mmCIF file of C-alpha atoms and ligand atoms in Angstrom:
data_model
loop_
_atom_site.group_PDB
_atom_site.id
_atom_site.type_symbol
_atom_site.label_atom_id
_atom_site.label_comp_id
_atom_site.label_asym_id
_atom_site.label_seq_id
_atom_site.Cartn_x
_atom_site.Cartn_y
_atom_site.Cartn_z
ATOM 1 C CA UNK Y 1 -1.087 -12.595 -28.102
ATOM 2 C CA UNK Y 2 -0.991 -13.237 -24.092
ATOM 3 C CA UNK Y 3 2.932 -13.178 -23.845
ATOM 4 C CA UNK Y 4 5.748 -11.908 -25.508
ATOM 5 C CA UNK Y 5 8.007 -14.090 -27.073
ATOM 6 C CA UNK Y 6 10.254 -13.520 -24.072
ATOM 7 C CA UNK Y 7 8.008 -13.779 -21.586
ATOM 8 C CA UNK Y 8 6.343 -16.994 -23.168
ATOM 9 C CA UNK Y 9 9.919 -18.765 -22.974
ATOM 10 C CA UNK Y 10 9.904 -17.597 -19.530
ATOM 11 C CA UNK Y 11 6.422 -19.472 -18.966
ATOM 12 C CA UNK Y 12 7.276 -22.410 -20.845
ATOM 13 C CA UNK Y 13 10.573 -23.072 -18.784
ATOM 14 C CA UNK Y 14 8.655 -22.343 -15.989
ATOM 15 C CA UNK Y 15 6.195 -25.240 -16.666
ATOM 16 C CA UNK Y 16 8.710 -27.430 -18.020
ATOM 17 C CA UNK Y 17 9.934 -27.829 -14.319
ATOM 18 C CA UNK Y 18 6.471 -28.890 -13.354
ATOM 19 C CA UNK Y 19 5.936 -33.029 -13.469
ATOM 20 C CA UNK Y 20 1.864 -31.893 -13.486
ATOM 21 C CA UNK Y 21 0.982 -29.199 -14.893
ATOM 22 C CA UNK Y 22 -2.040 -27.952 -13.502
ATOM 23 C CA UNK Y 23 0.091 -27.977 -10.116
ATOM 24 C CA UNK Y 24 0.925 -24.609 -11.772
ATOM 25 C CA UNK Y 25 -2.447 -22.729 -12.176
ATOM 26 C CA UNK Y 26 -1.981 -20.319 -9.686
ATOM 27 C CA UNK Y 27 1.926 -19.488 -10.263
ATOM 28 C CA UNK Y 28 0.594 -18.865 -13.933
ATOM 29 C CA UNK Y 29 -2.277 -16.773 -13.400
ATOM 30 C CA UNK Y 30 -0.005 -14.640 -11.254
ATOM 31 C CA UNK Y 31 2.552 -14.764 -14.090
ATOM 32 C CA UNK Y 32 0.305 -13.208 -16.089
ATOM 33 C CA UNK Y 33 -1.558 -11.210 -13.881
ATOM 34 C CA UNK Y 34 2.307 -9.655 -12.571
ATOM 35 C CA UNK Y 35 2.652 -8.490 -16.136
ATOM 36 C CA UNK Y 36 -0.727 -6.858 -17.305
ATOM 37 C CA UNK Y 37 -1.778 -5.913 -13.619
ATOM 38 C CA UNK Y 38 -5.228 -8.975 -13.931
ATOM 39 C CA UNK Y 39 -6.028 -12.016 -15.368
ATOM 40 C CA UNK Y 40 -8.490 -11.064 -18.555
ATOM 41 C CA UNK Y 41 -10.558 -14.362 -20.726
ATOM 42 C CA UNK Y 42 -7.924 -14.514 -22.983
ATOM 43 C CA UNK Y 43 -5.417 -15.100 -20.488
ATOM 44 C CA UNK Y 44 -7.680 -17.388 -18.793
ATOM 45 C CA UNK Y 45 -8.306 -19.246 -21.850
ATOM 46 C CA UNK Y 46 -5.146 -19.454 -23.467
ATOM 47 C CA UNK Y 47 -3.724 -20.971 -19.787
ATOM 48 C CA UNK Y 48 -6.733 -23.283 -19.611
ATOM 49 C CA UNK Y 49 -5.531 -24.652 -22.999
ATOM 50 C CA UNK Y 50 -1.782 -24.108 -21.957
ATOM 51 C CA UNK Y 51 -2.373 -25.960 -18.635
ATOM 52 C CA UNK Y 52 -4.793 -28.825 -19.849
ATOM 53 C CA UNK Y 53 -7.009 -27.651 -17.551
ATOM 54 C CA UNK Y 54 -11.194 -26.939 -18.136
ATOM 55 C CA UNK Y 55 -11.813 -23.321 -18.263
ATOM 56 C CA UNK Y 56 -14.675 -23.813 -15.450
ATOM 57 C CA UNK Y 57 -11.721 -25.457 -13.505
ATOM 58 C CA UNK Y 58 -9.300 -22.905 -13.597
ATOM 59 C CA UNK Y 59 -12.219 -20.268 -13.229
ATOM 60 C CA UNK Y 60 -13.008 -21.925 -9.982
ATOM 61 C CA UNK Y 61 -9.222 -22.025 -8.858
ATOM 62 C CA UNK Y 62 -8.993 -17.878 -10.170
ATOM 63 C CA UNK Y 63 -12.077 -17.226 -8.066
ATOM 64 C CA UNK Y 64 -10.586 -18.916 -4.686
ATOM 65 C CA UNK Y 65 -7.840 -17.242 -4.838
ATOM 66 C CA UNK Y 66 -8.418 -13.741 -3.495
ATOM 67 C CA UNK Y 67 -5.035 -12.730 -4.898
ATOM 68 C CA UNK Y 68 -6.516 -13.294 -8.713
ATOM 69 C CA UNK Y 69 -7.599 -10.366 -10.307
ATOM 70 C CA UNK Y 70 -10.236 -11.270 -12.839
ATOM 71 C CA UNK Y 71 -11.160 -7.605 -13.241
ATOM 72 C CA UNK Y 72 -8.958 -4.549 -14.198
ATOM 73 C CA UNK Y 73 -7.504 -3.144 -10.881
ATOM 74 C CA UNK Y 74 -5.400 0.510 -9.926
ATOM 75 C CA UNK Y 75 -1.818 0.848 -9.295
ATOM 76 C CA UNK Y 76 -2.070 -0.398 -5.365
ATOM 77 C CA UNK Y 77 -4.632 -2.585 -4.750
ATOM 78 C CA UNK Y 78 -5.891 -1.976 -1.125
ATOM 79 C CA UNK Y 79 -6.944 -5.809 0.701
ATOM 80 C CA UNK Y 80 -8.720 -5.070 4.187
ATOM 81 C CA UNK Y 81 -9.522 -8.277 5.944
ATOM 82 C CA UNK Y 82 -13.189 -8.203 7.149
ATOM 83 C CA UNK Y 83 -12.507 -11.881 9.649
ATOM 84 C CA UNK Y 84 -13.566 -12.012 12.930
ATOM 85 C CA UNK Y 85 -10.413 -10.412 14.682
ATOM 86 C CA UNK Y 86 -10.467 -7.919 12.300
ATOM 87 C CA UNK Y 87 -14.127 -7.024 12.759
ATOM 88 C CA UNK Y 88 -13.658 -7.246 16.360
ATOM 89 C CA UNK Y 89 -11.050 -4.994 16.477
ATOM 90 C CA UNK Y 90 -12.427 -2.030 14.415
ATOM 91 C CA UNK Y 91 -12.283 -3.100 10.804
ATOM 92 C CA UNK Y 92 -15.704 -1.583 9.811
ATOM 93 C CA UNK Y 93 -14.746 2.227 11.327
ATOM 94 C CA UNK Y 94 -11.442 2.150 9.579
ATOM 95 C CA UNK Y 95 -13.000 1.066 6.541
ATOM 96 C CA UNK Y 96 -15.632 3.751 7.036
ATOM 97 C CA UNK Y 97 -12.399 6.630 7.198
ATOM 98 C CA UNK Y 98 -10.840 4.609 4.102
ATOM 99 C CA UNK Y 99 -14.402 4.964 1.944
ATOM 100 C CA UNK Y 100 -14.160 8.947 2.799
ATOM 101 C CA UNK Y 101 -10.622 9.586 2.027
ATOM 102 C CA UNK Y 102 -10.784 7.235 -1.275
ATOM 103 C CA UNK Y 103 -14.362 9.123 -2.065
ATOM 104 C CA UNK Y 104 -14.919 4.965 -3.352
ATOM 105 C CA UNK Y 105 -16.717 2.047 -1.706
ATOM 106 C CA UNK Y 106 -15.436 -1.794 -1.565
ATOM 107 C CA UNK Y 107 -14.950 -3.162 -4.267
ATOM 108 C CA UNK Y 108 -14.212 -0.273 -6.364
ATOM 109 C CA UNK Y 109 -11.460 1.751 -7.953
ATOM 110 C CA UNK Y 110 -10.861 5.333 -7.678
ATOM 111 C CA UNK Y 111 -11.688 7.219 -10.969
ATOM 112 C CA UNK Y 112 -7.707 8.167 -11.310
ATOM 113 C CA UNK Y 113 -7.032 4.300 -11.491
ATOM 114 C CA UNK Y 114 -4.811 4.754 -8.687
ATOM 115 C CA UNK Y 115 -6.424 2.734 -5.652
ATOM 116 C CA UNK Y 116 -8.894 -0.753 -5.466
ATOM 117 C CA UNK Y 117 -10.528 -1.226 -2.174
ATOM 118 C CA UNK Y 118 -11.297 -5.224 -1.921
ATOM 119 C CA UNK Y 119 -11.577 -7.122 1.299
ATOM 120 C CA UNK Y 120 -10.336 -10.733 1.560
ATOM 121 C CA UNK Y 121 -10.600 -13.124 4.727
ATOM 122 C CA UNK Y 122 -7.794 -13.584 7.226
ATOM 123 C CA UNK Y 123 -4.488 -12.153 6.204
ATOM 124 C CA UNK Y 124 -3.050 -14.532 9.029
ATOM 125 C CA UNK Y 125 -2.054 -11.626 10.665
ATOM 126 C CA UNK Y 126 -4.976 -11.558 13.628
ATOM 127 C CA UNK Y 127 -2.075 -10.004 15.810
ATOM 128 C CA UNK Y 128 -2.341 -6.812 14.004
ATOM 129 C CA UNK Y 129 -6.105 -6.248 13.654
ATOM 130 C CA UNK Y 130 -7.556 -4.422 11.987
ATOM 131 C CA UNK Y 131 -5.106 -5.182 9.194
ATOM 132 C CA UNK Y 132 -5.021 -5.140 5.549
ATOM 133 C CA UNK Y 133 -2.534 -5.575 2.897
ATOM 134 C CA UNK Y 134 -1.318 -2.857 0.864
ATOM 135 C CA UNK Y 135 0.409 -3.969 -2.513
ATOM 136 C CA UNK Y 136 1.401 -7.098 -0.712
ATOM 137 C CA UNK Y 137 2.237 -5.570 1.972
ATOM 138 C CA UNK Y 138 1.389 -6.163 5.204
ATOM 139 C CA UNK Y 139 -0.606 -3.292 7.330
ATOM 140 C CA UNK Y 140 -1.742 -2.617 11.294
ATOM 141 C CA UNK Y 141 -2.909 -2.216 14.036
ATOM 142 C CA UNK Y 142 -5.336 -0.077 11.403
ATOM 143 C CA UNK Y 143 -6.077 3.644 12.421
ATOM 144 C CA UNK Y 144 -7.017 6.269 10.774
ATOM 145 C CA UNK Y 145 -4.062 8.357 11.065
ATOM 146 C CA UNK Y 146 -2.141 4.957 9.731
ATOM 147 C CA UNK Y 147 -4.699 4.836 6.584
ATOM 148 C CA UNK Y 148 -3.981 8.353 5.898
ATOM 149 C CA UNK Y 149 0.204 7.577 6.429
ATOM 150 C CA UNK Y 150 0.153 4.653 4.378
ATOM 151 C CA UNK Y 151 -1.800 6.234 1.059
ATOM 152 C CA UNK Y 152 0.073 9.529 1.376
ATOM 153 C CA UNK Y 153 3.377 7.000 0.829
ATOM 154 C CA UNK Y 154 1.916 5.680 -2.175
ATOM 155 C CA UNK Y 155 0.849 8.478 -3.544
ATOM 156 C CA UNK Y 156 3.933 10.161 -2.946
ATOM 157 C CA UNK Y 157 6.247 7.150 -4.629
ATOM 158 C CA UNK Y 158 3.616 7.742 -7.500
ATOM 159 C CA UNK Y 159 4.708 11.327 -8.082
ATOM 160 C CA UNK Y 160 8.687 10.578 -7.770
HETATM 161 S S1 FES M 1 -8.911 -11.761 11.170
HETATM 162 FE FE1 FES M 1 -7.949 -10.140 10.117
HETATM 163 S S2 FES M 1 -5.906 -10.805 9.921
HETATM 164 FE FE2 FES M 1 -6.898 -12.454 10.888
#
């Protein structure tokens, strides 16, 4: 099963309010993906049914959408924008001091499930380059010292 009982009544209502309801693909892949942490294929299926949608369609939409998580991710997921501001500004050396202090590259989660390191195009947010979002929350001017301020927060709020 994809939802709980509650949680599919939740849903339903949800798309009940929609006149189309593919409208809602990416409010329901985030419903999903806000209670399991991703989006797995039987999500992904069972919406594509739920949402009279092809799978290839929705697939498409899931991979657009940086914010989809198609794979299993850790507790904070880590976004560092790699645009042109961004690389202008530094983003490749603070992502260098970010790969040493996770001991992880892009695209990868640390081996205590805590942190994923993915990077994802303008955060519309040029004014704070280099910048990245840290469990949705915005992040910069990037330095090191910052890097190491912001994932000694989380990792403190992890052991409270
Ligand atoms: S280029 Fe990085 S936030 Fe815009």
């Amino acid at each position: 099963m994809v939802l709980t009982p509650d949680e599919l009544a939740l849903f339903d209502y949800g798309l009940s309010l929609e006149e189309n309801p593919r409208s809602a693909c990416v409010a329901a892949m985030k419903f999903i993906q806000d209670r399991r942490g991703w989006v797995d294929d039987e999500a992904m299926a069972w919406l594509a049914k739920k949402l009279d949608m092809n799978l290839s369609d929705l697939e498409s939409v899931a991979t657009f959408y940086s914010l989809v998580f198609r794979k299993p991710v850790g507790k904070h997921v880590i976004l560092m924008c790699d645009s042109v501001s961004c690389w202008i500004m530094g983003c490749e050396s603070v992502g260098d001091h970010l790969r040493r202090r996770l001991g992880i590259d892009l695209g990868q989660t640390t081996p205590d499930r805590r942190f994923t390191w993915l990077t994802i195009p303008c955060l519309g947010a040029c004014d704070m380059a280099p910048a990245m979002m840290v469990d949705e929350i915005l992040c910069g001017p990037l330095t090191p010292e910052l890097i190491d301020k912001i994932l000694d927060a989380c990792e403190e709020a992890d052991s409270s």
